[in-house]
Amino acid sequence: GGQPEWWVCRHWTHVFFYRMRSGEARTDMSKKMLSFVTTGKETPSKREADVRVEDFGEIYDEFDKDVAETQASRCSQCGVPFCQINCPLHNNIPDWLMLTAEGRMEEAYKLSAQTNNMPEICGRICPQDRLCEGSCVIEKGFESVTIGAVEKHITETAFENGWVQPPQPVAERSESVGIIGAGPAGLAAADMLRQQGYQVTIYDRYDRVGGLLIYGIPGFKLEKHVVERRHKLLVDGGVTFQLNVNIGTDRSFEDVRAAHDAVLIATGVYKARDISVPGVGLGGVVPALDYLTASNRKSLGDDVAAFESGELNAEGRNVVVVGGGDTAMDCVRTAIRQNAKSVSCLYRRDRANMPGSQREVANAEEEGVVFKWLSAPQAFLGDNRVRAVQAQKIHLGQPDATGRQVPQIIDGSAHEIEADLVIKALGFDPEDLPQMFDAPALQVSKWGTISIDWQTMMTSLPGVFAAGDIVRGASLVVWGVRDGRDAADAIHSYIMAQSEAPQAAVAGA
Ligand code: FAD
Ligand code: SF4
Ligand code: SF4
């Protein structure tokens, strides 16, 4: 026949697709695919900067069907797809691109959903230039395939058509798993475990589900209804959520352990790194996540006292954000949308050496943010409230042991930047979990992240697993999903082994 045939060999979370095509099918494929030679790269259109800064809606439009099909058809169907190798989930990109190009959207969706529990979210906010698209072989000379935008299009089409269903257990199982943390790692694990039939309870200290997806990442990158939609699917699929429950204070960790056959810690990293310069305690010098959370809560319709009082609101203020990562980019662009008087970003290295995504820097510049590269704060000036940042210029010296050039202060370069709101976006470290959980035997690394055996995803405590930022340190959503899936796989193996152990003992007796 003329249609490709598919063999699906499924080792639970790891899916390998073996494809065999007839000669006719190959001819068919070549007609649809490899159009990169004649068709240029298109990215989804972006709302004009002066329009998009008026609200917190996403800035990128969606591909329509025709553009998605055409862009997907640019893929050269590599024998060794580097895009797939460099996607943390090893998504089967060439195959879902081909199915999209052929208009076979339901199949494309099913394939995409096999390896990713939230493709529409990753399609929106993965730094594709550093992952799948950055490794696309046609990038040299022809510009990469727009993989992320097609991935988003596939799942949005699936939602529109009702193809996205809650997790459906193969059969109910009696064993239960407790998950601490409703961020991407916890949600991905819950989805996978529920499909296996486990009774899953997620505990979160927040009042909403999503972790940094809901309260960290602003709506202009990821609209909140997209996160709430995933929450609802899990509820409909039988996952239980216990919100406003801080494990360690409202309920003990030991209690959670006793209530479940296995526990997954997916608590993320929340201790803001600080900066030790004079004036850091002044009013108006605030941590990034407090600022972003207030803004996100406001967008979600909450009453936020610190926003109304002006403490966490940039309106009418001269804002200086210190830092050069994703969080800093989200802060500067949030401040622009809150009608700040001026917004500048102070970063001690140069543009090429910043950790944040270049795409987000370009977006911020378009929106009116001023970047002060190679600058670092020396002091925050003011009486009670900050009125200026004293900054100094930096020169990048010789590389250190890690290969990064060491920032060196240029003598006599001190200058003042007017500021009545300073946002510190210098990264995050883990909280002291062994202490918070009253579990001194829970081993952590020298950075405070939880140590796990990467083969079994298990911590030093039997039956306790860990995933996401709390293991890796501040990372990416897609790595959270990957770890959550791996942890679910490991928990399944663990519970199976536990339930088989007594029988094996009896059989051997
Ligand atoms: P989290 O998302 O942090 O979720 C942890 C959850 O655990 C939270 O809901 C928290 O309330 C809960 N919790 C913690 N302790 C307890 C406790 N004791 N009891 C109960 N609940 C608890 N990544 C990208 O890929 N793209 C981006 O564009 C991007 N932008 C970002 C922007 C910002 C501002 C930030 C801060 C991060 C960004 N990231 C981005 C990183 C990404 O959000 C994280 O890597 C990811 O969310 C980690 O997932 P997680 O599930 O490990 O943890
Ligand atoms: Fe690319 Fe992220 Fe999607 Fe993987 S999950 S294909 S890295 S956008
Ligand atoms: Fe297609 Fe690029 Fe992946 Fe090759 S690397 S399979 S061209 S998306």
Coordinates of C-alpha atoms and ligand atoms in Angstrom, one line a residue:
G1 CA 0.0 0.0 0.0
G2 CA 1.0 3.6 -0.4
Q3 CA 0.7 4.5 3.3
P4 CA 3.7 4.4 5.7
E5 CA 3.3 1.6 8.3
W6 CA 4.2 2.2 11.9
W7 CA 5.5 -0.2 14.5
V8 CA 5.3 1.1 18.0
C9 CA 7.5 -0.7 20.5
R10 CA 6.7 0.9 23.8
H11 CA 8.9 0.5 26.8
W12 CA 6.6 2.7 28.9
T13 CA 8.0 6.3 28.9
H14 CA 10.6 5.6 26.2
V15 CA 9.0 5.2 22.9
F16 CA 10.9 4.1 19.9
F17 CA 9.2 4.3 16.5
Y18 CA 10.5 2.2 13.7
R19 CA 9.3 3.2 10.4
M20 CA 9.2 1.2 7.2
R21 CA 8.1 2.7 4.0
S22 CA 7.2 1.2 0.7
G23 CA 8.8 2.7 -2.3
E24 CA 5.5 4.4 -3.1
A25 CA 5.4 6.0 0.3
R26 CA 8.9 7.3 0.0
T27 CA 8.0 9.0 -3.3
D28 CA 5.0 10.4 -1.5
M29 CA 7.1 11.7 1.3
S30 CA 9.7 13.4 -0.9
K31 CA 6.9 15.3 -2.6
K32 CA 5.7 16.8 0.7
M33 CA 9.0 17.1 2.6
L34 CA 12.5 18.7 2.0
S35 CA 10.9 21.9 0.8
F36 CA 13.5 23.9 2.7
V37 CA 15.3 24.4 -0.6
T38 CA 12.5 26.4 -2.0
T39 CA 10.6 27.6 1.0
G40 CA 12.0 30.1 3.5
K41 CA 11.7 29.9 7.3
E42 CA 8.7 31.6 8.8
T43 CA 8.1 32.2 12.4
P44 CA 4.7 33.0 13.9
S45 CA 3.8 36.6 13.6
K46 CA 4.5 38.7 16.6
R47 CA 2.2 41.5 17.8
E48 CA 3.7 45.0 17.3
A49 CA 5.7 46.1 20.4
D50 CA 3.6 49.2 21.0
V51 CA 0.4 47.1 21.0
R52 CA 1.6 44.1 23.0
V53 CA 3.0 46.1 25.9
E54 CA -0.6 47.2 26.6
D55 CA -1.5 43.8 28.0
F56 CA -0.1 40.5 29.3
G57 CA -1.3 38.3 26.4
E58 CA 1.1 36.1 24.5
I59 CA 3.1 38.1 21.9
Y60 CA 3.3 35.4 19.3
D61 CA 0.3 34.4 17.1
E62 CA -0.3 30.9 16.2
F63 CA 0.5 29.3 12.8
D64 CA -2.6 28.7 10.8
K65 CA -3.0 25.3 9.2
D66 CA -1.5 26.1 5.9
V67 CA 1.6 27.8 7.3
A68 CA 2.1 25.0 9.8
E69 CA 2.0 22.4 7.0
T70 CA 4.3 24.4 4.8
Q71 CA 6.8 25.0 7.5
A72 CA 6.7 21.4 8.7
S73 CA 7.4 20.3 5.1
R74 CA 10.8 22.2 5.2
C75 CA 12.2 19.3 7.3
S76 CA 14.8 17.2 5.5
Q77 CA 13.8 14.0 7.4
C78 CA 17.4 13.4 8.5
G79 CA 18.6 9.9 9.0
V80 CA 20.2 11.0 12.3
P81 CA 17.9 13.8 13.5
F82 CA 20.0 16.1 15.7
C83 CA 16.9 18.0 16.6
Q84 CA 15.5 14.9 18.3
I85 CA 18.8 14.1 20.0
N86 CA 19.0 17.6 21.5
C87 CA 15.4 17.7 22.7
P88 CA 15.6 16.7 26.3
L89 CA 12.4 14.5 25.7
H90 CA 13.8 13.1 22.5
N91 CA 10.6 14.0 20.8
N92 CA 10.0 12.2 17.5
I93 CA 10.3 15.5 15.7
P94 CA 10.9 14.4 12.1
D95 CA 7.9 12.1 12.2
W96 CA 5.4 14.6 13.6
L97 CA 6.7 17.2 11.2
M98 CA 6.0 14.8 8.3
L99 CA 2.5 14.0 9.6
T100 CA 1.8 17.7 10.0
A101 CA 3.0 18.4 6.5
E102 CA 0.6 15.7 5.3
G103 CA -2.3 17.2 7.2
R104 CA -2.6 14.1 9.4
M105 CA -3.0 16.1 12.6
E106 CA -4.6 13.6 14.9
E107 CA -1.7 11.2 14.3
A108 CA 0.8 14.0 14.7
Y109 CA -0.8 14.8 18.0
K110 CA -0.8 11.3 19.3
L111 CA 2.9 10.9 18.4
S112 CA 3.8 14.2 20.0
A113 CA 1.9 13.3 23.2
Q114 CA 3.7 10.0 23.5
T115 CA 6.9 11.7 24.6
N116 CA 5.7 15.0 26.1
N117 CA 3.0 15.7 28.7
M118 CA 2.8 19.4 27.8
P119 CA 3.9 19.9 24.2
E120 CA 1.9 23.1 23.8
I121 CA 3.8 24.6 26.8
C122 CA 7.2 23.5 25.6
G123 CA 6.4 24.6 22.1
R124 CA 5.8 28.1 23.6
I125 CA 8.6 28.5 26.1
C126 CA 11.5 26.1 25.4
P127 CA 14.6 28.0 24.4
Q128 CA 14.5 26.3 21.0
D129 CA 17.5 28.2 19.7
R130 CA 19.6 26.3 22.3
L131 CA 17.8 22.9 22.0
C132 CA 16.0 21.4 19.0
E133 CA 16.1 24.2 16.5
G134 CA 19.6 25.1 17.4
S135 CA 20.7 21.6 16.3
C136 CA 18.6 21.4 13.1
V137 CA 20.9 20.5 10.3
I138 CA 19.4 22.7 7.7
E139 CA 20.2 25.7 9.9
K140 CA 23.5 26.1 8.2
G141 CA 22.5 27.9 5.1
F142 CA 18.7 27.5 5.2
E143 CA 17.7 28.4 8.7
S144 CA 16.2 25.8 11.0
V145 CA 12.7 24.3 10.9
T146 CA 10.3 26.2 13.3
I147 CA 9.9 23.1 15.4
G148 CA 8.5 24.8 18.6
A149 CA 5.8 26.6 16.7
V150 CA 4.7 23.5 14.9
E151 CA 4.7 21.5 18.2
K152 CA 2.4 24.2 19.7
H153 CA 0.2 24.1 16.6
I154 CA -0.2 20.3 16.8
T155 CA -1.5 20.3 20.4
E156 CA -3.6 23.4 20.0
T157 CA -5.3 21.8 17.0
A158 CA -5.8 18.7 19.2
F159 CA -7.4 20.7 21.9
E160 CA -9.7 22.4 19.4
N161 CA -10.8 19.0 18.1
G162 CA -11.3 17.4 21.5
W163 CA -8.5 14.9 20.9
V164 CA -6.7 15.8 24.2
Q165 CA -8.1 13.5 26.9
P166 CA -7.5 13.2 30.6
P167 CA -5.1 10.4 31.6
Q168 CA -6.9 7.1 31.3
P169 CA -5.6 4.3 33.6
V170 CA -5.2 1.0 31.9
A171 CA -6.6 -0.5 35.1
E172 CA -6.9 1.0 38.6
R173 CA -4.2 0.0 41.1
S174 CA -4.4 0.1 44.8
E175 CA -1.0 1.7 45.5
S176 CA -0.7 5.4 46.0
V177 CA 1.9 8.0 45.2
G178 CA 2.3 11.3 47.0
I179 CA 3.9 14.1 44.9
I180 CA 5.2 17.2 46.7
G181 CA 5.1 20.1 44.2
A182 CA 2.6 20.9 41.3
G183 CA 5.2 22.3 38.9
P184 CA 6.0 20.7 35.5
A185 CA 8.0 17.9 37.1
G186 CA 5.3 16.9 39.5
L187 CA 2.5 17.3 36.9
A188 CA 4.3 15.2 34.3
A189 CA 5.0 12.5 36.9
A190 CA 1.3 12.5 38.0
D191 CA 0.1 12.2 34.4
M192 CA 2.3 9.2 33.8
L193 CA 1.6 7.5 37.1
R194 CA -2.2 8.0 36.7
Q195 CA -2.0 6.4 33.2
Q196 CA -0.5 3.4 35.0
G197 CA -3.5 3.3 37.4
Y198 CA -1.8 4.6 40.5
Q199 CA -3.8 6.7 43.1
V200 CA -2.0 10.0 42.9
T201 CA -2.1 13.0 45.3
I202 CA -0.2 16.2 44.6
Y203 CA 0.5 18.5 47.5
D204 CA 1.4 22.1 46.9
R205 CA 1.9 25.1 49.2
Y206 CA 0.5 27.5 46.5
D207 CA -3.2 28.0 46.0
R208 CA -2.9 27.2 42.3
V209 CA -1.4 24.5 40.2
G210 CA 1.6 24.9 37.9
G211 CA 4.5 26.1 40.1
L212 CA 6.6 28.5 38.1
L213 CA 4.4 28.0 35.1
I214 CA 1.6 29.8 37.0
Y215 CA 3.4 32.3 39.3
G216 CA 6.9 32.7 37.8
I217 CA 6.6 32.9 34.0
P218 CA 4.5 35.9 32.8
G219 CA 1.5 35.7 30.6
F220 CA 3.2 37.3 27.6
K221 CA 5.2 34.1 27.3
L222 CA 2.6 31.6 28.6
E223 CA -1.0 32.6 29.1
K224 CA -2.4 31.1 32.3
H225 CA -5.4 29.4 30.8
V226 CA -2.9 27.1 29.1
V227 CA -1.7 25.9 32.5
E228 CA -5.2 25.7 34.0
R229 CA -6.3 23.5 31.1
R230 CA -3.6 21.0 32.0
H231 CA -4.6 21.1 35.7
K232 CA -8.3 20.4 34.7
L233 CA -7.3 17.4 32.6
L234 CA -5.4 15.9 35.5
V235 CA -8.4 16.5 37.9
D236 CA -10.7 14.9 35.3
G237 CA -8.3 12.0 35.1
G238 CA -8.6 11.3 38.8
V239 CA -5.5 13.0 40.2
T240 CA -6.2 14.5 43.7
F241 CA -4.7 18.0 44.5
Q242 CA -4.2 19.2 48.0
L243 CA -3.4 22.9 47.7
N244 CA -2.3 25.4 50.3
V245 CA -0.5 22.6 52.1
N246 CA 3.1 23.4 52.9
I247 CA 4.9 20.1 53.5
G248 CA 7.1 20.6 56.5
T249 CA 4.9 23.0 58.3
D250 CA 1.2 22.3 57.5
R251 CA 1.8 18.6 57.2
S252 CA 4.9 16.7 58.1
F253 CA 7.0 14.9 55.5
E254 CA 6.9 11.8 57.5
D255 CA 3.1 11.9 57.4
V256 CA 3.2 12.1 53.6
R257 CA 5.6 9.2 53.5
A258 CA 3.4 7.1 55.7
A259 CA 0.3 7.8 53.6
H260 CA 1.8 6.6 50.3
D261 CA 3.7 3.7 48.8
A262 CA 6.1 6.1 47.2
V263 CA 6.8 9.9 47.4
L264 CA 8.2 12.2 44.8
I265 CA 9.8 15.5 45.8
A266 CA 9.4 18.0 43.1
T267 CA 9.6 21.3 45.0
G268 CA 11.7 23.4 42.7
V269 CA 14.2 26.0 43.9
Y270 CA 13.0 29.2 45.6
K271 CA 15.7 30.8 47.8
A272 CA 16.6 34.0 46.0
R273 CA 20.3 34.7 45.7
D274 CA 21.1 38.0 47.2
I275 CA 23.7 40.7 46.5
S276 CA 25.8 42.1 49.3
V277 CA 26.2 45.7 48.5
P278 CA 25.4 48.7 50.8
G279 CA 21.7 49.7 50.7
V280 CA 20.4 46.3 49.7
G281 CA 17.9 46.5 52.6
L282 CA 16.4 49.8 51.4
G283 CA 12.7 50.0 50.6
G284 CA 12.0 49.5 46.9
V285 CA 14.8 46.8 46.5
V286 CA 12.8 43.7 45.9
P287 CA 13.4 40.0 44.9
A288 CA 12.3 39.1 41.4
L289 CA 10.0 36.2 42.2
D290 CA 8.0 38.3 44.7
Y291 CA 7.6 40.9 42.0
L292 CA 6.6 38.4 39.3
T293 CA 4.2 36.5 41.5
A294 CA 2.4 39.7 42.5
S295 CA 2.0 40.6 38.8
N296 CA 0.8 37.1 37.8
R297 CA -1.6 37.0 40.7
K298 CA -3.0 40.4 39.6
S299 CA -3.5 39.1 36.1
L300 CA -5.3 36.1 37.5
G301 CA -7.7 38.5 39.3
D302 CA -6.4 38.3 42.9
D303 CA -6.3 41.2 45.3
V304 CA -2.6 41.8 45.8
A305 CA -2.0 44.3 48.7
A306 CA 1.7 44.8 47.8
F307 CA 0.8 45.6 44.3
E308 CA -1.9 48.1 45.2
S309 CA 0.4 49.8 47.8
G310 CA 3.0 50.2 45.0
E311 CA 5.6 48.1 46.7
L312 CA 5.6 45.5 44.0
N313 CA 4.3 47.7 41.1
A314 CA 6.4 49.4 38.6
E315 CA 3.9 52.0 37.5
G316 CA 5.4 55.4 37.1
R317 CA 8.8 54.2 38.5
N318 CA 12.3 54.2 37.2
V319 CA 13.0 50.5 37.4
V320 CA 16.5 48.9 37.4
V321 CA 16.6 45.1 37.1
V322 CA 19.9 43.4 38.2
G323 CA 20.7 40.1 36.4
G324 CA 20.9 38.7 32.9
G325 CA 18.9 35.4 33.0
D326 CA 15.3 34.5 32.0
T327 CA 14.0 35.8 35.2
A328 CA 15.5 39.2 34.6
M329 CA 14.1 39.3 31.1
D330 CA 10.6 38.5 32.5
C331 CA 11.0 41.3 35.1
V332 CA 12.0 44.0 32.7
R333 CA 9.2 43.2 30.3
T334 CA 6.6 43.0 33.1
A335 CA 7.7 46.5 34.3
I336 CA 7.2 47.9 30.8
R337 CA 3.7 46.5 30.8
Q338 CA 3.0 48.1 34.2
N339 CA 3.8 51.5 32.7
A340 CA 7.1 52.1 34.3
K341 CA 8.7 55.5 33.6
S342 CA 12.0 53.8 32.5
V343 CA 13.3 50.3 32.6
S344 CA 16.9 49.3 32.5
C345 CA 18.7 46.0 32.9
L346 CA 22.1 45.9 34.5
Y347 CA 24.2 42.9 33.7
R348 CA 27.9 42.4 34.5
R349 CA 28.8 40.5 31.3
D350 CA 28.1 41.3 27.7
R351 CA 25.2 40.3 25.5
A352 CA 27.0 37.3 24.0
N353 CA 27.7 35.9 27.5
M354 CA 24.3 36.4 29.1
P355 CA 22.4 33.3 30.3
G356 CA 19.0 34.5 29.1
S357 CA 17.6 33.7 25.7
Q358 CA 18.7 36.0 22.9
R359 CA 15.1 35.9 21.6
E360 CA 13.8 37.4 24.9
V361 CA 16.5 40.1 24.9
A362 CA 15.4 41.1 21.4
N363 CA 11.8 41.2 22.5
A364 CA 12.7 43.3 25.5
E365 CA 14.6 45.8 23.4
E366 CA 11.7 46.2 21.0
E367 CA 9.5 46.9 24.0
G368 CA 11.7 49.7 25.2
V369 CA 14.1 48.1 27.8
V370 CA 17.5 49.7 27.9
F371 CA 20.3 47.1 28.5
K372 CA 23.4 48.3 30.4
W373 CA 25.8 45.5 29.5
L374 CA 29.1 45.2 31.5
S375 CA 27.7 47.0 34.4
A376 CA 27.3 46.0 38.1
P377 CA 25.7 47.6 41.1
Q378 CA 28.2 48.9 43.7
A379 CA 25.5 50.3 46.1
F380 CA 21.9 51.2 46.3
L381 CA 21.5 54.8 47.4
G382 CA 18.7 56.5 49.4
D383 CA 17.5 57.2 52.9
N384 CA 14.6 54.8 53.5
R385 CA 13.7 54.1 50.0
V386 CA 16.1 53.6 47.1
R387 CA 16.5 56.6 44.8
A388 CA 19.5 55.5 42.6
V389 CA 21.8 52.6 41.9
Q390 CA 25.5 53.4 42.0
A391 CA 26.9 51.2 39.2
Q392 CA 30.4 50.6 37.8
K393 CA 31.6 49.5 34.5
I394 CA 33.1 46.0 34.0
H395 CA 35.9 44.7 31.8
L396 CA 35.9 40.9 31.0
G397 CA 39.3 39.6 31.9
Q398 CA 41.0 36.2 31.4
P399 CA 38.9 33.1 31.5
D400 CA 38.7 31.2 34.8
A401 CA 38.8 27.5 35.4
T402 CA 35.3 27.2 34.0
G403 CA 36.3 28.9 30.8
R404 CA 34.2 32.0 31.4
Q405 CA 35.9 35.4 31.3
V406 CA 36.2 37.0 34.8
P407 CA 34.4 40.3 35.2
Q408 CA 36.8 43.0 36.5
I409 CA 35.7 46.4 37.8
I410 CA 37.0 49.4 35.8
D411 CA 38.5 51.9 38.3
G412 CA 36.9 55.3 38.3
S413 CA 33.8 54.1 36.3
A414 CA 31.2 54.6 39.1
H415 CA 28.1 56.4 38.0
E416 CA 24.5 56.8 39.3
I417 CA 21.4 55.5 37.6
E418 CA 18.1 56.9 38.8
A419 CA 15.9 54.2 40.3
D420 CA 13.0 54.0 42.7
L421 CA 12.3 50.2 42.2
V422 CA 15.2 47.8 42.0
I423 CA 14.5 44.2 41.2
K424 CA 17.1 41.6 42.1
A425 CA 17.1 38.7 39.6
L426 CA 20.3 36.9 40.5
G427 CA 19.1 33.3 40.4
F428 CA 17.8 30.8 42.9
D429 CA 19.1 28.2 45.3
P430 CA 17.3 25.3 47.0
E431 CA 15.8 25.8 50.4
D432 CA 17.3 23.6 53.2
L433 CA 15.0 20.6 52.5
P434 CA 16.4 18.1 55.1
Q435 CA 15.7 20.7 57.7
M436 CA 12.3 21.8 56.3
F437 CA 11.2 18.2 56.1
D438 CA 12.9 17.2 59.4
A439 CA 14.6 14.5 57.4
P440 CA 18.3 14.7 58.2
A441 CA 19.0 11.5 56.3
L442 CA 17.8 13.1 53.1
Q443 CA 21.1 13.6 51.3
V444 CA 21.8 16.8 49.4
S445 CA 24.7 18.0 47.2
K446 CA 27.1 20.8 48.2
W447 CA 24.7 23.2 46.4
G448 CA 21.7 21.9 48.5
T449 CA 20.0 20.2 45.6
I450 CA 18.7 16.7 46.4
S451 CA 21.1 13.9 45.6
I452 CA 19.6 11.0 43.6
D453 CA 20.8 7.9 42.0
W454 CA 20.2 8.7 38.4
Q455 CA 19.5 5.1 37.5
T456 CA 16.6 4.8 40.0
M457 CA 15.8 8.5 40.6
M458 CA 15.7 7.5 44.3
T459 CA 17.0 9.7 47.0
S460 CA 18.9 8.4 50.0
L461 CA 15.5 7.6 51.6
P462 CA 13.9 4.4 50.5
G463 CA 10.7 5.0 48.4
V464 CA 11.4 8.7 48.1
F465 CA 12.2 10.0 44.7
A466 CA 13.1 13.5 43.4
A467 CA 12.7 15.4 40.1
G468 CA 13.0 18.8 38.4
D469 CA 14.8 21.9 39.7
I470 CA 15.2 20.5 43.2
V471 CA 17.6 18.0 41.7
R472 CA 19.2 19.9 38.8
G473 CA 19.2 23.4 40.3
A474 CA 17.3 26.2 38.4
S475 CA 16.7 24.6 34.9
L476 CA 14.0 24.5 32.3
V477 CA 10.4 23.3 32.0
V478 CA 11.3 20.6 29.5
W479 CA 13.9 19.1 31.8
G480 CA 11.3 19.1 34.6
V481 CA 9.0 17.2 32.3
R482 CA 11.7 14.8 31.4
D483 CA 12.7 14.2 35.0
G484 CA 9.0 13.8 36.1
R485 CA 8.6 11.1 33.4
D486 CA 11.7 9.3 34.4
A487 CA 10.7 9.4 38.1
A488 CA 7.3 8.0 37.3
D489 CA 9.0 5.2 35.4
A490 CA 11.3 4.6 38.4
I491 CA 8.5 4.7 40.9
H492 CA 6.5 2.2 38.9
S493 CA 9.5 -0.2 38.9
Y494 CA 10.0 0.3 42.6
I495 CA 6.4 -0.4 43.5
M496 CA 6.3 -3.4 41.2
A497 CA 9.5 -4.8 42.9
Q498 CA 8.0 -4.1 46.3
S499 CA 4.8 -5.9 45.6
E500 CA 6.6 -8.8 44.0
A501 CA 9.1 -9.2 46.8
P502 CA 7.0 -11.0 49.4
Q503 CA 5.5 -13.3 46.8
A504 CA 9.1 -14.1 45.6
A505 CA 10.0 -14.9 49.2
V506 CA 7.0 -17.2 49.6
A507 CA 7.7 -18.9 46.3
G508 CA 11.4 -19.4 47.3
A509 CA 10.4 -20.8 50.7
Ligands
FAD1 P1 8.5 24.5 40.1 O1 7.9 24.9 38.8 O2 9.2 25.5 40.9 O3 7.4 23.8 41.0 C1 7.6 23.5 42.3 C2 6.3 23.5 43.1 O4 6.6 22.9 44.4 C3 5.7 24.8 43.3 O5 4.4 24.9 42.9 C4 5.9 25.1 44.9 O6 4.8 25.8 45.4 C5 5.8 23.6 45.4 N1 6.5 23.5 46.7 C6 7.7 23.8 47.0 N2 8.0 23.5 48.3 C7 6.9 22.9 48.8 C8 6.5 22.4 50.0 N3 7.3 22.3 51.1 N4 5.2 21.9 50.2 C9 4.3 21.9 49.2 N5 4.7 22.4 47.9 C10 5.9 22.9 47.7 N6 12.0 27.5 31.8 C11 11.8 27.4 30.5 O7 11.9 26.3 30.0 N7 11.4 28.5 29.7 C12 11.2 29.7 30.2 O8 10.9 30.6 29.5 C13 11.4 29.9 31.6 N8 11.2 31.1 32.2 C14 11.3 31.2 33.5 C15 11.0 32.4 34.1 C16 11.1 32.6 35.5 C17 10.8 33.9 36.1 C18 11.6 31.5 36.3 C19 11.8 31.7 37.8 C20 11.9 30.3 35.7 C21 11.7 30.1 34.3 N9 12.0 28.9 33.7 C22 11.8 28.7 32.4 C23 12.4 27.7 34.5 C24 11.2 26.8 34.8 O9 10.1 27.5 35.2 C25 11.6 25.8 35.9 O10 12.8 25.1 35.5 C26 10.5 24.7 36.1 O11 9.3 25.3 36.5 C27 10.9 23.7 37.2 O12 9.9 22.8 37.4 P2 9.7 22.1 38.8 O13 8.5 21.3 38.7 O14 11.0 21.4 39.2 O15 9.5 23.2 39.9
SF4_2 FE1 12.1 21.6 21.0 FE2 11.4 21.8 23.6 FE3 9.7 20.8 21.9 FE4 11.9 19.4 22.6 S1 10.1 20.0 23.9 S2 11.0 19.7 20.5 S3 13.3 21.1 22.8 S4 10.4 22.9 21.8
SF4_3 FE1 14.2 17.9 10.2 FE2 16.0 19.7 11.2 FE3 15.3 17.6 12.6 FE4 16.7 17.3 10.3 S1 17.4 18.3 12.2 S2 15.0 16.0 11.0 S3 15.9 18.9 9.1 S4 13.9 19.3 12.0

